[in-house]
Structure formats: structure tokens, C-alpha cells
Short mmCIF file of C-alpha atoms and ligand atoms in Angstrom, two decimals:
data_model
loop_
_atom_site.label_atom_id
_atom_site.label_comp_id
_atom_site.label_asym_id
_atom_site.label_seq_id
_atom_site.Cartn_x
_atom_site.Cartn_y
_atom_site.Cartn_z
CA MET A 1 -6.81 30.84 -62.04
CA THR A 2 -5.57 27.36 -62.97
CA THR A 3 -5.35 24.60 -60.40
CA ASP A 4 -1.56 24.54 -60.72
CA ALA A 5 -1.30 28.28 -60.15
CA ALA A 6 -3.55 28.04 -57.10
CA PHE A 7 -1.54 25.13 -55.79
CA ALA A 8 1.72 27.03 -56.30
CA GLU A 9 0.36 30.01 -54.38
CA LEU A 10 -0.87 27.79 -51.57
CA THR A 11 2.57 26.15 -51.37
CA THR A 12 4.31 29.52 -51.09
CA ARG A 13 1.95 30.50 -48.28
CA LEU A 14 2.36 27.24 -46.37
CA GLN A 15 6.12 27.48 -46.70
CA ARG A 16 6.08 31.02 -45.35
CA VAL A 17 4.13 29.94 -42.24
CA HIS A 18 6.58 27.10 -41.79
CA ALA A 19 9.57 29.43 -42.17
CA LEU A 20 8.20 31.59 -39.36
CA GLY A 21 7.79 28.45 -37.28
CA THR A 22 11.43 27.54 -37.81
CA VAL A 23 12.46 31.01 -36.62
CA ALA A 24 10.47 30.42 -33.43
CA GLU A 25 12.19 27.07 -33.05
CA LEU A 26 15.58 28.69 -33.46
CA LEU A 27 14.74 31.21 -30.74
CA GLY A 28 13.69 28.30 -28.53
CA TRP A 29 16.94 26.47 -29.23
CA ASP A 30 18.92 29.60 -28.46
CA GLU A 31 17.01 30.04 -25.21
CA GLN A 32 18.17 26.65 -24.00
CA VAL A 33 21.72 26.80 -25.34
CA ASN A 34 23.01 30.39 -25.38
CA LEU A 35 20.65 32.93 -23.86
CA PRO A 36 22.17 35.00 -21.03
CA PRO A 37 20.01 34.72 -17.89
CA GLY A 38 19.04 38.39 -18.05
CA GLY A 39 17.60 37.94 -21.55
CA ALA A 40 14.60 35.81 -20.64
CA GLU A 41 12.04 38.59 -20.58
CA GLN A 42 13.19 40.09 -23.88
CA ARG A 43 13.09 36.64 -25.42
CA GLY A 44 9.55 36.20 -24.19
CA ALA A 45 8.53 39.40 -25.98
CA GLN A 46 10.27 38.25 -29.17
CA GLN A 47 8.49 34.91 -29.04
CA ALA A 48 5.12 36.57 -28.42
CA ALA A 49 5.58 38.95 -31.37
CA LEU A 50 6.58 36.07 -33.59
CA ALA A 51 3.64 33.95 -32.43
CA GLU A 52 1.32 36.78 -33.43
CA ALA A 53 2.92 37.00 -36.90
CA MET A 54 2.63 33.24 -37.28
CA GLN A 55 -1.02 33.25 -36.26
CA ALA A 56 -1.76 36.04 -38.77
CA ALA A 57 0.03 34.20 -41.57
CA ALA A 58 -1.59 30.86 -40.75
CA SER A 59 -5.11 32.28 -40.63
CA ASP A 60 -4.86 34.56 -43.69
CA ARG A 61 -8.18 34.53 -45.53
CA ARG A 62 -6.49 34.10 -48.90
CA THR A 63 -5.18 30.68 -47.78
CA GLY A 64 -8.76 29.68 -46.98
CA GLU A 65 -9.93 30.76 -50.44
CA LEU A 66 -7.16 28.80 -52.14
CA LEU A 67 -7.93 25.70 -50.10
CA ALA A 68 -11.65 25.92 -50.86
CA GLY A 69 -10.95 26.34 -54.58
CA LEU A 70 -8.59 23.38 -54.68
CA GLU A 71 -10.95 21.19 -52.65
CA ALA A 72 -13.74 21.97 -55.12
CA ASN A 73 -11.43 20.78 -57.92
CA ALA A 74 -10.01 17.80 -56.09
CA GLU A 75 -10.32 15.49 -59.10
CA ALA A 76 -7.86 17.68 -61.01
CA LEU A 77 -5.21 17.31 -58.31
CA THR A 78 -2.42 14.75 -58.21
CA ALA A 79 -2.23 12.40 -55.22
CA ASP A 80 0.65 14.45 -53.77
CA GLN A 81 -1.24 17.69 -54.21
CA ARG A 82 -4.21 16.20 -52.38
CA VAL A 83 -1.93 15.34 -49.45
CA VAL A 84 -0.72 18.94 -49.27
CA VAL A 85 -4.26 20.33 -49.48
CA ALA A 86 -5.65 17.95 -46.83
CA HIS A 87 -2.95 18.86 -44.32
CA GLY A 88 -3.16 22.52 -45.25
CA ARG A 89 -6.87 22.37 -44.40
CA LYS A 90 -6.21 20.81 -41.01
CA ASP A 91 -3.68 23.51 -40.10
CA TYR A 92 -5.89 26.28 -41.45
CA ASP A 93 -8.86 25.08 -39.39
CA ARG A 94 -6.72 24.96 -36.28
CA ALA A 95 -5.58 28.51 -36.94
CA THR A 96 -9.05 29.91 -37.62
CA LYS A 97 -11.58 27.90 -35.62
CA LEU A 98 -10.23 28.61 -32.15
CA PRO A 99 -11.63 31.86 -30.74
CA VAL A 100 -8.98 34.49 -30.07
CA GLU A 101 -9.91 34.69 -26.36
CA PHE A 102 -9.47 30.95 -26.08
CA VAL A 103 -6.00 31.04 -27.66
CA ARG A 104 -4.99 33.83 -25.29
CA GLU A 105 -6.39 32.00 -22.27
CA LYS A 106 -4.57 28.83 -23.24
CA ALA A 107 -1.23 30.55 -23.79
CA ALA A 108 -1.43 32.28 -20.40
CA GLN A 109 -2.46 29.02 -18.72
CA GLY A 110 0.45 27.17 -20.37
CA SER A 111 3.04 29.44 -18.83
CA ARG A 112 1.21 29.53 -15.44
CA GLY A 113 0.90 25.76 -15.54
CA TYR A 114 4.62 25.25 -16.10
CA HIS A 115 5.62 27.39 -13.14
CA ALA A 116 2.95 25.80 -10.93
CA TRP A 117 4.33 22.40 -11.86
CA VAL A 118 7.93 23.42 -11.01
CA ARG A 119 6.76 24.67 -7.60
CA ALA A 120 4.55 21.67 -6.90
CA LYS A 121 7.26 19.21 -7.83
CA ALA A 122 9.85 20.94 -5.64
CA ALA A 123 7.44 20.98 -2.69
CA ASP A 124 5.90 17.57 -3.43
CA ASP A 125 2.55 19.33 -3.33
CA PHE A 126 0.01 17.70 -5.64
CA ALA A 127 -2.92 19.53 -4.05
CA GLY A 128 -1.40 22.85 -5.12
CA TYR A 129 -1.11 21.58 -8.70
CA ALA A 130 -4.51 19.89 -9.02
CA PRO A 131 -6.43 23.07 -10.01
CA VAL A 132 -3.95 23.62 -12.89
CA LEU A 133 -4.53 20.12 -14.13
CA GLU A 134 -8.32 20.55 -13.88
CA LYS A 135 -8.07 23.72 -15.91
CA ASN A 136 -5.79 22.14 -18.54
CA LEU A 137 -8.18 19.25 -18.92
CA GLU A 138 -11.09 21.62 -19.38
CA LEU A 139 -9.17 23.67 -21.99
CA ALA A 140 -8.18 20.54 -23.88
CA LYS A 141 -11.80 19.41 -24.06
CA ARG A 142 -12.97 22.83 -25.19
CA GLU A 143 -10.29 22.93 -27.89
CA ALA A 144 -11.43 19.56 -29.19
CA GLY A 145 -15.00 20.85 -29.24
CA TYR A 146 -14.11 23.96 -31.26
CA LEU A 147 -12.43 21.76 -33.87
CA GLY A 148 -15.34 19.36 -34.22
CA TRP A 149 -14.09 16.54 -32.01
CA GLY A 150 -16.76 16.89 -29.31
CA GLY A 151 -17.33 13.53 -27.60
CA ARG A 152 -13.98 12.22 -28.90
CA GLU A 153 -11.68 14.53 -26.98
CA TYR A 154 -8.93 12.05 -26.25
CA ASP A 155 -8.91 10.93 -29.89
CA TYR A 156 -8.31 14.56 -30.76
CA MET A 157 -5.35 14.79 -28.37
CA LEU A 158 -3.79 11.67 -29.91
CA ASP A 159 -4.44 12.83 -33.46
CA LYS A 160 -2.69 16.11 -32.70
CA HIS A 161 0.62 14.30 -32.23
CA ASP A 162 -0.03 11.33 -34.47
CA PRO A 163 -2.51 11.98 -37.24
CA GLY A 164 -4.86 9.06 -37.71
CA LEU A 165 -4.49 7.44 -34.30
CA THR A 166 -7.45 6.82 -32.02
CA ALA A 167 -7.70 5.81 -28.37
CA ALA A 168 -9.32 2.52 -29.39
CA ALA A 169 -6.41 1.66 -31.73
CA VAL A 170 -3.80 2.57 -29.13
CA GLU A 171 -5.66 0.64 -26.43
CA ARG A 172 -5.67 -2.51 -28.54
CA LEU A 173 -1.92 -2.24 -29.17
CA PHE A 174 -1.08 -1.41 -25.57
CA ASP A 175 -3.25 -4.18 -24.09
CA ALA A 176 -1.44 -6.71 -26.24
CA LEU A 177 1.95 -5.26 -25.29
CA LYS A 178 1.12 -5.23 -21.58
CA ARG A 179 0.16 -8.91 -21.61
CA ASP A 180 3.59 -9.93 -22.88
CA LEU A 181 5.79 -7.21 -21.46
CA VAL A 182 4.91 -7.30 -17.75
CA PRO A 183 5.98 -10.94 -17.30
CA LEU A 184 8.95 -10.47 -19.65
CA VAL A 185 10.27 -7.58 -17.56
CA ARG A 186 10.03 -9.68 -14.38
CA GLU A 187 11.91 -12.46 -16.13
CA ILE A 188 14.64 -10.20 -17.51
CA THR A 189 15.27 -8.15 -14.38
CA GLY A 190 15.39 -11.22 -12.18
CA SER A 191 17.98 -13.02 -14.31
CA PRO A 192 21.67 -13.40 -13.31
CA THR A 193 22.62 -11.62 -16.57
CA ALA A 194 20.73 -8.50 -15.44
CA ALA A 195 22.62 -8.44 -12.14
CA ARG A 196 25.96 -8.74 -13.97
CA ALA A 197 24.93 -6.00 -16.41
CA ARG A 198 24.14 -3.63 -13.54
CA ALA A 199 27.49 -4.41 -11.92
CA ALA A 200 29.29 -3.76 -15.21
CA ALA A 201 27.45 -0.46 -15.74
CA ALA A 202 28.49 0.68 -12.26
CA LYS A 203 32.15 0.37 -13.33
CA LEU A 204 31.85 3.15 -15.91
CA ARG A 205 33.10 6.13 -13.91
CA GLY A 206 35.34 9.14 -14.47
CA PHE A 207 35.18 9.60 -18.25
CA PRO A 208 36.62 13.02 -19.17
CA VAL A 209 34.09 15.16 -20.99
CA GLU A 210 36.54 16.08 -23.76
CA GLY A 211 36.97 12.42 -24.73
CA GLN A 212 33.21 11.87 -24.63
CA ARG A 213 32.73 14.81 -26.93
CA VAL A 214 35.20 13.42 -29.46
CA PHE A 215 33.69 9.95 -29.33
CA LEU A 216 30.09 10.99 -29.81
CA ARG A 217 31.00 13.33 -32.64
CA GLU A 218 32.79 10.49 -34.44
CA VAL A 219 29.93 8.08 -33.82
CA THR A 220 27.13 10.41 -34.92
CA GLU A 221 29.08 11.46 -38.00
CA ARG A 222 29.63 7.82 -38.94
CA LEU A 223 25.91 7.11 -38.52
CA GLY A 224 25.34 9.72 -41.20
CA PHE A 225 24.48 12.97 -39.43
CA ASP A 226 25.58 15.77 -41.76
CA TYR A 227 27.42 18.40 -39.74
CA ALA A 228 27.46 20.74 -42.72
CA ARG A 229 23.67 20.93 -42.21
CA GLY A 230 23.47 20.65 -38.46
CA ARG A 231 25.31 20.95 -35.17
CA ILE A 232 25.39 19.67 -31.63
CA ASP A 233 25.58 21.78 -28.47
CA VAL A 234 25.05 21.36 -24.75
CA SER A 235 21.77 21.94 -22.88
CA LEU A 236 20.19 20.80 -19.63
CA HIS A 237 17.83 18.38 -21.37
CA PRO A 238 18.87 16.89 -24.73
CA PHE A 239 16.62 17.69 -27.66
CA CYS A 240 16.65 18.07 -31.43
CA SER A 241 15.08 20.97 -33.30
CA GLY A 242 15.23 22.47 -36.75
CA THR A 243 14.80 20.77 -40.08
CA GLY A 244 16.21 20.50 -43.60
CA SER A 245 19.63 22.06 -43.82
CA ASP A 246 19.74 23.45 -40.27
CA VAL A 247 19.21 20.76 -37.65
CA ARG A 248 20.23 21.53 -34.06
CA MET A 249 20.82 18.74 -31.58
CA THR A 250 21.85 19.07 -27.96
CA THR A 251 23.38 16.74 -25.41
CA ARG A 252 24.72 16.90 -21.84
CA PHE A 253 27.80 15.40 -20.25
CA ASN A 254 28.40 13.63 -16.96
CA ALA A 255 31.83 12.11 -16.31
CA ASP A 256 30.24 9.22 -14.42
CA GLU A 257 27.59 8.45 -17.01
CA PRO A 258 29.37 8.28 -20.36
CA LEU A 259 26.68 6.06 -21.87
CA ASP A 260 23.94 8.54 -20.99
CA SER A 261 25.40 11.31 -23.15
CA LEU A 262 26.33 8.85 -25.89
CA PHE A 263 22.93 7.19 -26.17
CA SER A 264 20.92 10.37 -25.75
CA SER A 265 23.04 11.90 -28.53
CA ILE A 266 22.44 8.92 -30.77
CA HIS A 267 18.73 9.22 -29.99
CA GLU A 268 18.75 12.87 -31.06
CA THR A 269 20.82 11.91 -34.09
CA GLY A 270 18.00 9.60 -35.15
CA HIS A 271 15.59 12.54 -34.98
CA GLY A 272 18.15 14.69 -36.82
CA LEU A 273 18.71 12.15 -39.61
CA TYR A 274 14.96 12.09 -40.20
CA GLU A 275 14.76 15.88 -40.43
CA GLN A 276 17.81 16.06 -42.69
CA GLY A 277 16.26 13.41 -44.92
CA LEU A 278 12.95 15.17 -45.55
CA PRO A 279 12.63 16.39 -49.16
CA ALA A 280 14.26 19.84 -49.14
CA ALA A 281 12.25 21.32 -52.01
CA GLN A 282 8.97 20.50 -50.24
CA LEU A 283 10.00 21.84 -46.85
CA GLY A 284 7.03 23.34 -45.06
CA THR A 285 4.32 21.44 -46.94
CA ALA A 286 3.04 17.99 -45.96
CA LEU A 287 5.44 16.41 -48.48
CA GLY A 288 8.43 17.82 -46.59
CA LEU A 289 7.21 17.42 -43.01
CA HIS A 290 7.60 14.46 -40.67
CA ALA A 291 4.71 12.04 -40.35
CA GLY A 292 3.99 12.50 -36.63
CA MET A 293 5.66 11.87 -33.32
CA ALA A 294 5.39 8.07 -33.36
CA VAL A 295 7.28 7.90 -36.66
CA HIS A 296 9.79 10.47 -35.36
CA GLU A 297 10.37 8.40 -32.23
CA SER A 298 10.73 5.25 -34.33
CA GLN A 299 13.70 6.89 -36.04
CA SER A 300 15.41 8.06 -32.84
CA ARG A 301 14.85 4.75 -31.11
CA LEU A 302 15.92 2.56 -34.01
CA TRP A 303 19.36 4.20 -34.04
CA GLU A 304 19.62 4.46 -30.27
CA ASN A 305 18.51 0.94 -29.41
CA GLN A 306 18.38 -1.58 -32.22
CA VAL A 307 21.54 -0.19 -33.86
CA ALA A 308 23.71 1.31 -31.13
CA ARG A 309 23.08 -1.39 -28.52
CA SER A 310 23.85 -4.19 -30.99
CA ARG A 311 26.93 -6.39 -30.80
CA GLY A 312 27.95 -5.38 -34.32
CA PHE A 313 27.96 -1.70 -33.43
CA TRP A 314 30.20 -2.28 -30.42
CA ARG A 315 32.52 -4.65 -32.26
CA GLY A 316 33.17 -1.70 -34.54
CA PHE A 317 33.46 1.07 -31.97
CA GLU A 318 34.96 -0.70 -28.96
CA PRO A 319 38.61 -0.23 -30.05
CA ARG A 320 38.12 3.50 -30.46
CA PHE A 321 36.24 3.74 -27.14
CA ARG A 322 39.14 2.01 -25.39
CA ALA A 323 41.74 4.15 -27.16
CA LEU A 324 40.02 7.34 -26.00
CA PHE A 325 39.53 6.07 -22.43
CA PRO A 326 42.40 3.64 -21.74
CA ALA A 327 42.46 4.06 -17.95
CA GLN A 328 38.68 4.00 -17.51
CA THR A 329 38.21 0.84 -19.57
CA ALA A 330 41.31 -1.07 -18.42
CA GLY A 331 39.39 -3.16 -15.89
CA LEU A 332 36.45 -3.78 -18.18
CA THR A 333 36.18 -6.87 -20.39
CA GLY A 334 34.52 -6.72 -23.79
CA GLU A 335 31.65 -8.79 -22.42
CA GLU A 336 31.19 -6.38 -19.52
CA LEU A 337 31.05 -3.43 -21.89
CA SER A 338 28.39 -5.17 -23.93
CA LEU A 339 26.43 -5.96 -20.75
CA ALA A 340 26.72 -2.38 -19.49
CA VAL A 341 25.30 -1.06 -22.74
CA ASN A 342 22.26 -3.27 -22.22
CA ALA A 343 21.69 -2.94 -18.47
CA VAL A 344 18.06 -3.19 -17.35
CA GLN A 345 16.80 -1.84 -14.04
CA PRO A 346 13.21 -0.88 -13.23
CA THR A 347 12.99 2.68 -11.96
CA LEU A 348 10.20 4.96 -10.80
CA ILE A 349 11.27 7.72 -13.16
CA ARG A 350 10.37 7.48 -16.86
CA VAL A 351 13.29 9.49 -18.21
CA ASP A 352 15.78 7.28 -16.35
CA ALA A 353 14.26 4.06 -17.67
CA ASP A 354 16.02 1.56 -19.94
CA GLU A 355 14.48 0.54 -23.25
CA VAL A 356 12.74 -2.51 -21.77
CA THR A 357 10.95 -0.96 -18.81
CA TYR A 358 10.39 2.40 -20.52
CA ASN A 359 7.31 1.06 -22.23
CA LEU A 360 5.65 0.27 -18.89
CA HIS A 361 5.85 3.93 -17.94
CA ILE A 362 3.96 4.83 -21.10
CA LEU A 363 1.28 2.18 -20.61
CA LEU A 364 0.68 3.63 -17.16
CA ARG A 365 0.29 7.20 -18.42
CA PHE A 366 -1.99 6.16 -21.26
CA GLU A 367 -4.38 4.36 -18.91
CA LEU A 368 -4.61 7.36 -16.62
CA GLU A 369 -5.05 9.89 -19.43
CA LYS A 370 -7.75 7.80 -21.01
CA LYS A 371 -9.67 7.61 -17.72
CA LEU A 372 -9.24 11.33 -17.07
CA PHE A 373 -10.74 12.18 -20.45
CA ALA A 374 -13.54 9.62 -20.08
CA GLY A 375 -14.46 11.12 -16.71
CA GLU A 376 -13.71 7.81 -14.99
CA LEU A 377 -10.95 9.31 -12.88
CA ALA A 378 -11.05 12.60 -10.98
CA VAL A 379 -7.92 14.76 -10.90
CA GLY A 380 -7.93 14.57 -7.09
CA ASP A 381 -7.68 10.77 -7.26
CA LEU A 382 -4.68 10.80 -9.63
CA PRO A 383 -1.88 10.33 -7.06
CA ALA A 384 -3.45 7.18 -5.63
CA ALA A 385 -4.28 5.86 -9.11
CA TRP A 386 -0.68 6.52 -10.16
CA ARG A 387 0.74 4.62 -7.18
CA ALA A 388 -1.49 1.65 -7.85
CA ALA A 389 -0.69 1.59 -11.58
CA SER A 390 3.03 1.94 -10.92
CA ARG A 391 2.94 -1.00 -8.51
CA ASP A 392 0.94 -3.01 -11.00
CA MET A 393 3.06 -2.27 -14.07
CA VAL A 394 6.56 -1.12 -13.12
CA GLY A 395 6.58 -3.22 -9.96
CA LEU A 396 7.57 -0.22 -7.83
CA GLU A 397 5.46 2.17 -5.79
CA PRO A 398 6.58 5.80 -5.42
CA ALA A 399 6.84 7.06 -1.84
CA THR A 400 6.27 10.66 -2.98
CA ASP A 401 4.25 12.33 -5.73
CA ARG A 402 7.48 13.91 -6.93
CA GLU A 403 8.53 10.41 -8.02
CA GLY A 404 5.00 9.68 -9.16
CA VAL A 405 2.34 11.84 -10.73
CA LEU A 406 4.41 15.05 -10.54
CA GLN A 407 7.48 13.75 -12.38
CA ASP A 408 6.65 14.78 -15.97
CA VAL A 409 6.30 18.28 -17.38
CA HIS A 410 3.88 17.32 -20.21
CA TRP A 411 0.49 17.76 -18.53
CA SER A 412 1.49 21.13 -17.03
CA ASP A 413 0.97 22.84 -20.38
CA GLY A 414 -1.81 20.58 -21.55
CA ALA A 415 0.23 18.18 -23.68
CA PHE A 416 -2.12 15.22 -23.20
CA GLY A 417 -1.97 12.38 -25.70
CA TYR A 418 1.75 12.81 -26.30
CA PHE A 419 3.12 9.91 -24.23
CA PRO A 420 1.75 7.07 -26.40
CA SER A 421 3.97 8.25 -29.30
CA TYR A 422 7.07 7.08 -27.46
CA CYS A 423 5.86 3.53 -27.12
CA LEU A 424 4.30 3.37 -30.58
CA GLY A 425 7.67 4.59 -31.87
CA ASN A 426 9.34 1.65 -30.11
CA MET A 427 6.94 -0.75 -31.79
CA LEU A 428 7.54 0.73 -35.22
CA ALA A 429 11.32 0.81 -34.70
CA ALA A 430 11.36 -2.93 -33.93
CA GLN A 431 9.22 -3.66 -36.97
CA LEU A 432 11.51 -1.61 -39.21
CA TRP A 433 14.53 -3.36 -37.72
CA TYR A 434 13.30 -6.85 -38.60
CA ARG A 435 12.29 -5.72 -42.05
CA ALA A 436 15.72 -4.19 -42.66
CA ARG A 437 17.47 -7.33 -41.45
CA ALA A 438 15.31 -9.51 -43.66
CA LEU A 439 16.26 -7.40 -46.67
CA ARG A 440 19.92 -7.16 -45.62
CA PRO A 441 20.96 -10.17 -43.53
CA GLY A 442 24.57 -8.95 -43.13
CA LEU A 443 23.55 -5.65 -41.57
CA GLU A 444 25.32 -6.13 -38.24
CA GLU A 445 28.52 -7.14 -40.04
CA GLU A 446 28.37 -3.81 -41.84
CA PHE A 447 27.94 -2.05 -38.49
CA ALA A 448 31.05 -3.82 -37.22
CA ARG A 449 32.94 -2.24 -40.14
CA GLY A 450 31.50 1.17 -39.24
CA ASP A 451 29.25 1.17 -42.27
CA PHE A 452 25.67 2.34 -41.67
CA SER A 453 25.02 3.61 -45.16
CA TRP A 454 22.67 0.86 -46.31
CA LEU A 455 20.36 1.28 -43.33
CA LEU A 456 20.31 5.06 -43.65
CA GLY A 457 19.69 4.85 -47.41
CA TRP A 458 16.80 2.47 -46.85
CA LEU A 459 15.21 4.69 -44.18
CA ARG A 460 15.72 7.72 -46.41
CA ALA A 461 13.77 6.10 -49.23
CA GLU A 462 11.09 4.28 -47.23
CA VAL A 463 10.44 6.76 -44.43
CA HIS A 464 12.15 10.15 -44.74
CA ALA A 465 11.40 10.86 -48.40
CA GLN A 466 7.71 10.07 -47.80
CA GLY A 467 7.11 13.20 -45.75
CA ARG A 468 3.56 13.13 -44.40
CA ARG A 469 2.07 11.03 -47.19
CA CYS A 470 1.07 8.33 -44.74
CA ASP A 471 0.50 8.10 -41.00
CA ALA A 472 2.24 5.68 -38.64
CA LEU A 473 -0.25 2.87 -39.21
CA GLU A 474 -0.09 3.14 -42.99
CA LEU A 475 3.68 3.49 -42.95
CA ALA A 476 4.07 0.27 -40.95
CA ARG A 477 1.84 -1.52 -43.43
CA ARG A 478 3.65 -0.20 -46.49
CA VAL A 479 7.23 -0.58 -45.33
CA THR A 480 7.04 -3.78 -43.29
CA GLY A 481 4.07 -5.48 -44.93
CA GLU A 482 2.45 -5.88 -41.50
CA GLU A 483 0.06 -3.96 -39.30
CA LEU A 484 1.62 -1.94 -36.50
CA SER A 485 1.73 -4.29 -33.53
CA PRO A 486 3.79 -5.02 -30.40
CA ARG A 487 4.92 -8.41 -31.74
CA ALA A 488 8.24 -7.25 -33.19
CA LEU A 489 9.05 -5.19 -30.10
CA VAL A 490 8.43 -8.11 -27.76
CA ARG A 491 10.45 -10.41 -30.00
CA TYR A 492 13.32 -7.92 -30.11
CA LEU A 493 13.36 -7.39 -26.32
CA ARG A 494 13.22 -11.14 -25.77
CA GLU A 495 16.08 -11.77 -28.19
CA ARG A 496 18.31 -9.03 -26.85
CA TYR A 497 17.53 -9.24 -23.14
CA GLY A 498 15.95 -12.63 -22.63
CA ALA A 499 17.57 -14.95 -20.09
CA ALA A 500 18.82 -17.13 -22.96
CA GLU A 501 21.16 -14.45 -24.28
CA GLY A 502 24.61 -14.26 -22.78
CA ALA A 503 23.48 -15.91 -19.53
ZN1 ZN B 1 12.86 11.44 -28.98
#
């Protein structure tokens, strides 16, 4: 068998596993958007059957043979082929090295953990949840061990979401960010501008859902989301799933929080644009898959924050916003609207946080996760450690665990190492933003004319079309010419929110 024939067969197999994965995603989307309440159990059975088929396809011995053959002939492969083989190996090992009993135990624990978390949060009962967390931690460490990461368990958890990242690298970045960000947040939130922004934001009330729907559809379409290859629906928590020519986003509406649905939709649009921009012919291999969660978040946050909170963006869209909501915006000046869009207010709850203080919530979680994995912090001591870290970083101390350690769902099903991606995505987004502006100084003027095509075209070429060829660190280096660092993020936050601006 020639190398090319083996590679072609491997590609077909990888794409088949991926296709099954997209079916599972579609079922998940449907569960949150359409499923009648009585259908939950049947859906569970469908998902379980599909998971079994996916596991069988992913661990097929023939795939292992093809990988071994191609690895033995690595010098005959092109650089792109090597990327596909390397990632195929990683996925194959994950599918074959975990004992079946372990996979079963983990799946059962994931569903138990979620329900235990829901109960514990409702009752503000951390003690009832602690055994779940202990178990999840133990399972995570065992999983790392099976895959050859013994002794570097937290590195494994980070690498799962962002290939190539290590705890030491993240720690260096986050320490530098913390040094600048903590005082900057105090400065921003204490400024007279921040108080005026909060007052302006409080004026945005009573926006009919129908008008919001029209506005966000027009905005996201203008940004470049292709509705012939995607759609937007309503769900409890906004998310984006799917890829290629079928990308599903969701949003939610609240008449008194028009900016919440708008910005969360733009955030999901950023994820959607990335998925729509991945090379269609390579879908399902590393050349047609996203490069990890940090890069994904950099795309959502770049559109949500750097673009959609800019003056240029609102110069362009303000007339339409006012035309759709004449009564609601009558008492609002243009300056107030711009302030409301950029209101900053520290909060105890991560998902309610603005783009400035959001990063503090991530720094907090990273420090605690790192200590948990290093054995420096016992699960039973988490609530107190959380309160202390929250006081130290966010400047607020939760009165209940519900507003503290119990607020996030992630740890309930063992998703450790996920949080850092959000903040690393913010760093990368800021770096991409300055690079784009350096290449295209008139960018915001184009936004004011409703033209986002240059920015999207640039991201398509530099980020989307690259698939998984490079990780977040390498991507930063190649696209911006600089190492990933918090410098651009701090500069951006200072420029947009610093006391000097609009005070
Ligand atoms: Zn996101």
C-alpha cells in the first residue's frame, strides 16, 4: 500500500468518526432547543447508542495499523499529512488506552455529578457536593495516568482543551496579567466614568423581543455569519455548535437586558464564523478542525469586545438601533449608549462579569485548580480558599457558596483545566486586534460604514484556514509576530476603559 493510499484511508476513517460526533452534537443542540420534556429519557438512550458507535469507530484496529504504518514512513509525508497523523494518533490513543470500565465509570459519574451539583447549588450545600468533587479529581488523575501523563496531571487537563499548553506557561502569563489587572480594575471601577456608564446601562429597559431579534439578525449577518450555512435559535444558555456548512447558534432574550442578548449573540457569532471558515474539504481531520478552546475564544471575544464595543461599530449601528427602538432610546444620548455598552461592574458571578473583571474570575479558578491537582489544597478547604481568593482578586467576598465555589457547572463533570482558555482567548483576541489595526489603520472607519469584510477575510486566512496546524502559542507568534502575553490585553483595557477615556 502506498503512503498516499494509506493516508487517504486514514482520512476517510477520521472523517467518519467526526461525522458521528457532529450527529451527537446535533442531538445535543436539539435537546436544548426543541426536545419535548417527555423525550429526555429516549434522547439519553439515543446519545448512549451513538456514543458506543463513536467509540467503536474511533478505536477501530485498522486505524491503529494505518497510523503505525504512516508514522514509520514519516519522512515520506508532507507537513500537512504529518499534522493529520499526529492528531489522529492523539485521538486514537485516547480512544484505546482508557480501560472500558474506566470509561463507563466516568460517564456514570459525569451524569451523577451534574445532578449532585444542581442539588448542592440550590441548597447551598457544599458538604453534599464535596465527595463528587473528590471523585472527579481522582478520575481526572487516573485518566491522565492511563494516557502517560502521570505526575503532570494538570498539564494533561490543560492540554485536553488547548493542545500544547502547560500549567507553567499559563502560570507565567496569568501572574503577569494579575500584576497589572488587579490595580487597573480598581482604577477603572472607581472612576466617575464607570459610575456614569452604570447609570446609562440602567436606562436600557423594555426592549420588545421582536425588535431585538431583528437587530441581532441584521448585525450578525453584517459581521459575516452565513445564514445559508447556519441558524440561530433560542435556548436557556447561549451556545454555538456544529461546524462547516451547518453551524447552530443560540441566544436568549430579556426585554430589560437588550445588550445581553446582543453581545452574547455576537460572541456566539465569533465562534460560528470560525467554524464556518474551517476548510470544508478537510472537515474532520486536523486540517479542518479548530485549534483549541483558547483560539476559539479569541474569535468569539474579538468580535464581541474589540469589534462590537468599539465606537466605530456603534457609529454604524446606532441609527438602526434607534429606529427599531424609538421610545426606549428617546431619553438616551449617543454618549450614554456608548457608555452603557462599556459598563464595568465587579460581580461575584463569572458569567455576569464584564470583559474587564471577567479575567479575574479566571485567575481565581486557575489558582485553585492548580493547588487541587498539586495536592496543596484539600477539597474540603475549597469554600474558604474561594472566599479568600475572591476577596483578593475580584474585591468581593461571597456570602454563600452558591455565589462562590458552587456557581460553575464545569467541575461537576470533571471539566478541569477548561477555565484558563477563556482568559488566554482574551489575550490572543487583543493581540490579533492590534495586529489587524496595524495592518489596516482605517478599520474602525470601515466598521462605521457597516463593513467588516477586511477583518473577516484576514481572520479567515490567518486563523480559520489554518485548522489545527498550530496551537495557540504558535498561532500568536505567527500571526502577530509576538509571543502570547497579557500586554496587548492590558493595553486594550486601559485604552478602552482607562480613566483618561471619555472622563
Ligand atoms: Zn465562548
